[in-house]
PDB file of C-alpha atoms in Angstrom:
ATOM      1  CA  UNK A1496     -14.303  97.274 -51.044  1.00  0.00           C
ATOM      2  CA  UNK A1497     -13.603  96.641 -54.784  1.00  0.00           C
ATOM      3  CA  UNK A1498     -11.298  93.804 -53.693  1.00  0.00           C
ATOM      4  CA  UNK A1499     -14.163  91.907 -51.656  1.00  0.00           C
ATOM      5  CA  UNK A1500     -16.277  92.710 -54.820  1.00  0.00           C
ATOM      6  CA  UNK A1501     -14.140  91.483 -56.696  1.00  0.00           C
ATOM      7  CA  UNK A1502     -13.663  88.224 -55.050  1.00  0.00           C
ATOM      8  CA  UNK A1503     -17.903  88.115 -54.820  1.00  0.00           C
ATOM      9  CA  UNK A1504     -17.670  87.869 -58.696  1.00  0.00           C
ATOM     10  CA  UNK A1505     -14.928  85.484 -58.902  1.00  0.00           C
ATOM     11  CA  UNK A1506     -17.030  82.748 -56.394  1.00  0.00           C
ATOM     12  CA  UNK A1507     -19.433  82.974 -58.780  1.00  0.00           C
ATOM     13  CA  UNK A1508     -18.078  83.542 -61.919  1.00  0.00           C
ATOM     14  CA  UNK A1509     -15.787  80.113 -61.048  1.00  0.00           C
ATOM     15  CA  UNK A1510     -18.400  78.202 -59.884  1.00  0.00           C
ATOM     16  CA  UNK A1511     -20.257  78.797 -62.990  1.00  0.00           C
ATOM     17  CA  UNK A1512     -17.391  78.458 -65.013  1.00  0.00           C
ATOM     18  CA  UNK A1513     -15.658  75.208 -64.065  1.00  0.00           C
ATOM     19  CA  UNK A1514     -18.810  73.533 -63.641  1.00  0.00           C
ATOM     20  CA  UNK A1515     -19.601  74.562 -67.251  1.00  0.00           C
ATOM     21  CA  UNK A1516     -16.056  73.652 -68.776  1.00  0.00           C
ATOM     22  CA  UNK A1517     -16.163  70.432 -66.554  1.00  0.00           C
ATOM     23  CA  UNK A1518     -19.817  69.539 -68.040  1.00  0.00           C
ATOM     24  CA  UNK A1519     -18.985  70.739 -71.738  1.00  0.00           C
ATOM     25  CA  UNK A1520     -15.741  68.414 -71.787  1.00  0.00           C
ATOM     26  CA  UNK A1521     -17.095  65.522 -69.737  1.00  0.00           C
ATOM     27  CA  UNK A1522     -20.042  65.506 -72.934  1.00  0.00           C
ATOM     28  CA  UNK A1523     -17.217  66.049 -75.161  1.00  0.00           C
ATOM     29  CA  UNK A1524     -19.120  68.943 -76.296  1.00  0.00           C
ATOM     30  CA  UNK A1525     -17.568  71.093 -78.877  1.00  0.00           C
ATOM     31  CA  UNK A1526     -15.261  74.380 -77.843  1.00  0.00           C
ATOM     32  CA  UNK A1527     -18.192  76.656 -78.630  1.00  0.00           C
ATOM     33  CA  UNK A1528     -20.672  74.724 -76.713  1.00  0.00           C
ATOM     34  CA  UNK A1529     -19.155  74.105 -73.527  1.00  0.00           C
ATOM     35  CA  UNK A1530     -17.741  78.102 -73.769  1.00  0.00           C
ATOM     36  CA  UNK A1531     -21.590  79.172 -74.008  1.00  0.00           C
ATOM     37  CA  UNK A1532     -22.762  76.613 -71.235  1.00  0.00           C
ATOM     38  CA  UNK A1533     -19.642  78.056 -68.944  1.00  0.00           C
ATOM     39  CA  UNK A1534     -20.452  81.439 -69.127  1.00  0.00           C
ATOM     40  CA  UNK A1535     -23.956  81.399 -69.022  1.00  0.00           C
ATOM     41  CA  UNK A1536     -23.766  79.314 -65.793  1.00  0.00           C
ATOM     42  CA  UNK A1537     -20.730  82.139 -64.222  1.00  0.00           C
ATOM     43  CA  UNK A1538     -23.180  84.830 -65.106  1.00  0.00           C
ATOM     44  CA  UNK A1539     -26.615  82.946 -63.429  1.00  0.00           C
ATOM     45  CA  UNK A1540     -24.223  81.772 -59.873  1.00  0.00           C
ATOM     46  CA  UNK A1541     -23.035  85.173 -60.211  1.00  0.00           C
ATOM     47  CA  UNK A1542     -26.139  86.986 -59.775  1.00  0.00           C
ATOM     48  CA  UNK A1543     -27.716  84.299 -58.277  1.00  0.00           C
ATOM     49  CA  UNK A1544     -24.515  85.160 -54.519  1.00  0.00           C
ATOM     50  CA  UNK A1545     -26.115  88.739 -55.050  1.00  0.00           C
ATOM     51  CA  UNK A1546     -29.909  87.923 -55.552  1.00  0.00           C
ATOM     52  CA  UNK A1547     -29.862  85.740 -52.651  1.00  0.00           C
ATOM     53  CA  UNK A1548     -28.315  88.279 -50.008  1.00  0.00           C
ATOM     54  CA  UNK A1549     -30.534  91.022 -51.631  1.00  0.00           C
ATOM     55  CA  UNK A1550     -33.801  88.951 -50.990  1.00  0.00           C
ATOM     56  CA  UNK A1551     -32.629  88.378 -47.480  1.00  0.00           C
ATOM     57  CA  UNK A1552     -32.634  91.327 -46.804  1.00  0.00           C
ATOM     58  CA  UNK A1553     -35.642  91.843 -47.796  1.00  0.00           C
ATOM     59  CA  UNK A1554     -36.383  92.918 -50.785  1.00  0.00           C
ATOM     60  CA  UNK A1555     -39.409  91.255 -53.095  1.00  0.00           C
ATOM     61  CA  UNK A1556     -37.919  89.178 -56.041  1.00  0.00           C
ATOM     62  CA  UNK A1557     -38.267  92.101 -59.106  1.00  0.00           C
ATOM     63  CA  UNK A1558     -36.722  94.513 -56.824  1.00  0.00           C
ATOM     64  CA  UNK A1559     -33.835  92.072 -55.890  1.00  0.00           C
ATOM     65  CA  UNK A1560     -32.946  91.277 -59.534  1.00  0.00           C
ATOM     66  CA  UNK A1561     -32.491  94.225 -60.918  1.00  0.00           C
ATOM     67  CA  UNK A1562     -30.170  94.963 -57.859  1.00  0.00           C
ATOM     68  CA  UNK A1563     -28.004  92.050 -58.652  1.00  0.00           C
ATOM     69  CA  UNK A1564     -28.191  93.009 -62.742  1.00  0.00           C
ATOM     70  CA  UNK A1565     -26.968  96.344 -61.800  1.00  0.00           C
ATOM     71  CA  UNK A1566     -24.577  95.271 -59.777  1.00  0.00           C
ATOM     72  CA  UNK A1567     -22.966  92.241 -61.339  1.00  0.00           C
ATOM     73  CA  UNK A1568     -23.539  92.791 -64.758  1.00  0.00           C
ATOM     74  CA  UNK A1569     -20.280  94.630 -65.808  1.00  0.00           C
ATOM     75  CA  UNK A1570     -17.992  92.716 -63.477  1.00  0.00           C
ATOM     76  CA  UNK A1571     -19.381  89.549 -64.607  1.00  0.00           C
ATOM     77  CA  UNK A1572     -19.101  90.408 -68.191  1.00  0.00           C
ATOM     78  CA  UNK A1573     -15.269  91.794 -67.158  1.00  0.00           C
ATOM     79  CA  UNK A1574     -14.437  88.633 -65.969  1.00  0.00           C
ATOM     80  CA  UNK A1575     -15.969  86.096 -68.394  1.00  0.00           C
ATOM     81  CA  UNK A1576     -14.221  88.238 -71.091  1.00  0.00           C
ATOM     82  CA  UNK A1577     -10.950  88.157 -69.468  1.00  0.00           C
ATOM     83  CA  UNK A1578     -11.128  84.259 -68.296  1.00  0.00           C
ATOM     84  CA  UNK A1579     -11.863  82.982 -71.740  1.00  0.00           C
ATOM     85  CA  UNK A1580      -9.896  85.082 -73.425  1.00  0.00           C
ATOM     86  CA  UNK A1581      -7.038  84.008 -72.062  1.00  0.00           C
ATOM     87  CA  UNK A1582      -8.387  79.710 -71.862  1.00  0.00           C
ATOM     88  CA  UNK A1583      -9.092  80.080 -75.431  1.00  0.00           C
ATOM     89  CA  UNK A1584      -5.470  81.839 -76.203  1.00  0.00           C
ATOM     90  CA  UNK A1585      -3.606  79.206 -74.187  1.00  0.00           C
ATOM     91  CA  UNK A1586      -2.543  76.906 -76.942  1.00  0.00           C
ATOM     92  CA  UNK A1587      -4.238  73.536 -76.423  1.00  0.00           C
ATOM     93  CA  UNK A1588      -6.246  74.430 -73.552  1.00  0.00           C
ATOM     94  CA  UNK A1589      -9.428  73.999 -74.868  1.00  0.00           C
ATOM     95  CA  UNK A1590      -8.781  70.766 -76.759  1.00  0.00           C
ATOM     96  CA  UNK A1591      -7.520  69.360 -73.117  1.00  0.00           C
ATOM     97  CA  UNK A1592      -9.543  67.178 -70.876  1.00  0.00           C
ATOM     98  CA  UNK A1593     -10.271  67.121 -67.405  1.00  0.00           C
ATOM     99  CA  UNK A1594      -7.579  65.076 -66.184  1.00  0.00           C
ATOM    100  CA  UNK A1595      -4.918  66.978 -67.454  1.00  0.00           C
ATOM    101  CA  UNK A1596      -3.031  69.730 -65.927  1.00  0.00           C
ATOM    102  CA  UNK A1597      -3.537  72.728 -68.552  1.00  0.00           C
ATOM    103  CA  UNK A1598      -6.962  72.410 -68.554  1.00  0.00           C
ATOM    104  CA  UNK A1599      -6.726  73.566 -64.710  1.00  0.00           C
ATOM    105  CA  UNK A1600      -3.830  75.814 -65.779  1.00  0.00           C
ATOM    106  CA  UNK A1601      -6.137  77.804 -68.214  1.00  0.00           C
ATOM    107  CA  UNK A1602      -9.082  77.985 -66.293  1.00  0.00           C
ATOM    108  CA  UNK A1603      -7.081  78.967 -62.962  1.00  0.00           C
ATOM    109  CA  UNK A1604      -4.771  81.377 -64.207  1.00  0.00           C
ATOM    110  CA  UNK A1605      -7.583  82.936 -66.738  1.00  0.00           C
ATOM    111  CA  UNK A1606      -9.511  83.357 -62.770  1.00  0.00           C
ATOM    112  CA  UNK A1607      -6.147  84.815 -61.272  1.00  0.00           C
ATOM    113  CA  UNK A1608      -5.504  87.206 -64.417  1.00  0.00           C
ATOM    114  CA  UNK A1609      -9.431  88.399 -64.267  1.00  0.00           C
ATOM    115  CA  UNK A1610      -9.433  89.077 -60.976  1.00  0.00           C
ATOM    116  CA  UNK A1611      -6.194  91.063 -61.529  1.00  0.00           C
ATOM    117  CA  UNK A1612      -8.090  93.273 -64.448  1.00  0.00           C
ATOM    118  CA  UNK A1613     -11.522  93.381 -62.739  1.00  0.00           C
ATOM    119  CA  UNK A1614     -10.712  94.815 -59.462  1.00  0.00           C
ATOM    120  CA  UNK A1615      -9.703  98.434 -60.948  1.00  0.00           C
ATOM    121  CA  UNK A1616     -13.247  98.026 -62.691  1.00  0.00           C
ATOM    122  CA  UNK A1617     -15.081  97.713 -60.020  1.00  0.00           C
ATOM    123  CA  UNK A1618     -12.975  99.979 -58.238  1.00  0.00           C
ATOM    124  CA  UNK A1619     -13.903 102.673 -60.782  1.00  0.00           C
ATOM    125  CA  UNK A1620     -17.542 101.740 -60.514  1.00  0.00           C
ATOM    126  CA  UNK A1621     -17.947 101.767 -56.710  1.00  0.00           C
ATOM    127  CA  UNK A1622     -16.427 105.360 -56.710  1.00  0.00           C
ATOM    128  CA  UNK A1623     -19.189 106.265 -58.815  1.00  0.00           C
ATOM    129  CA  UNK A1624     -22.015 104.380 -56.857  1.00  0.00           C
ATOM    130  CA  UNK A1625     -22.263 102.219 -58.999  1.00  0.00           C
ATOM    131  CA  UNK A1626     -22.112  98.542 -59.435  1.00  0.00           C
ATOM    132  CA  UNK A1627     -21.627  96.716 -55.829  1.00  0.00           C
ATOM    133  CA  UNK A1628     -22.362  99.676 -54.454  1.00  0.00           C
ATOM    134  CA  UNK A1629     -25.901  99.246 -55.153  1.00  0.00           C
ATOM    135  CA  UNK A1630     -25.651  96.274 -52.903  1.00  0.00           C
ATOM    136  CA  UNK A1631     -24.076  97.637 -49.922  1.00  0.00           C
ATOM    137  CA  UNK A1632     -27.680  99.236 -49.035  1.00  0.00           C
ATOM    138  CA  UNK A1633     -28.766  96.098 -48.458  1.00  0.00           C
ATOM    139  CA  UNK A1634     -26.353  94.689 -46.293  1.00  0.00           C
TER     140      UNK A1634
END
């Protein structure tokens, strides 16, 4: 269960994030800037998977956000932390462009490391009923 929570997050998170990093560098926006669009766009696709199902199920919108914040708020933030930790540690990586191969690097392998650390997170939460574990009521 933590695993396909996991990977919930991640879809999001990386659809938020690359389409952030892709729109910061494509403006040539500065590090800060494109880091701040990136991860404000990971969190809102992230809750936005969760708010979705939630409200399908039916659930009226207030009741069906603070689902998805209480579910996807600390594996989001888990994630994001991890994932630009590691882009902004790569040497060079945020200075690269689109076209070039450690830009991808960084952003993919900051994904594949995140997912590595988040897991046990949500692991840990889902034991304690918390986190996607508020979802699973709804499914």
């Amino acid at each position: 269960m933590a695993v396909k929570a996991t990977l919930h997050c991640l879809t999001g998170c990386a659809i938020g994030e690359i389409l952030g990093m892709v729109i910061g560098t494509a403006l040539m926006w500065g590090n800060v800037q494109t880091m701040v669009l990136a991860i404000g766009l990971a969190f809102l696709f992230g809750y936005s998977f969760t708010l979705f199902a939630v409200l399908r199920a039916g659930l009226d919108f207030k009741s069906a956000l603070k689902v998805a914040l209480a579910a996807d708020t600390v594996s989001i933030a888990v994630m994001e932390l991890v994932d630009n930790a590691i882009i902004a540690l790569t040497p060079g990586a945020m200075d690269a462009h689109l076209s070039e191969g450690l830009f991808w690097f960084a952003l993919l392998g900051g994904f594949a490391v995140a997912f590595v650390i988040t897991t046990p997170v949500n692991k840990w939460m889902i034991g304690r009923g918390k986190g996607h574990a508020v979802v699973h009521a709804y499914h």
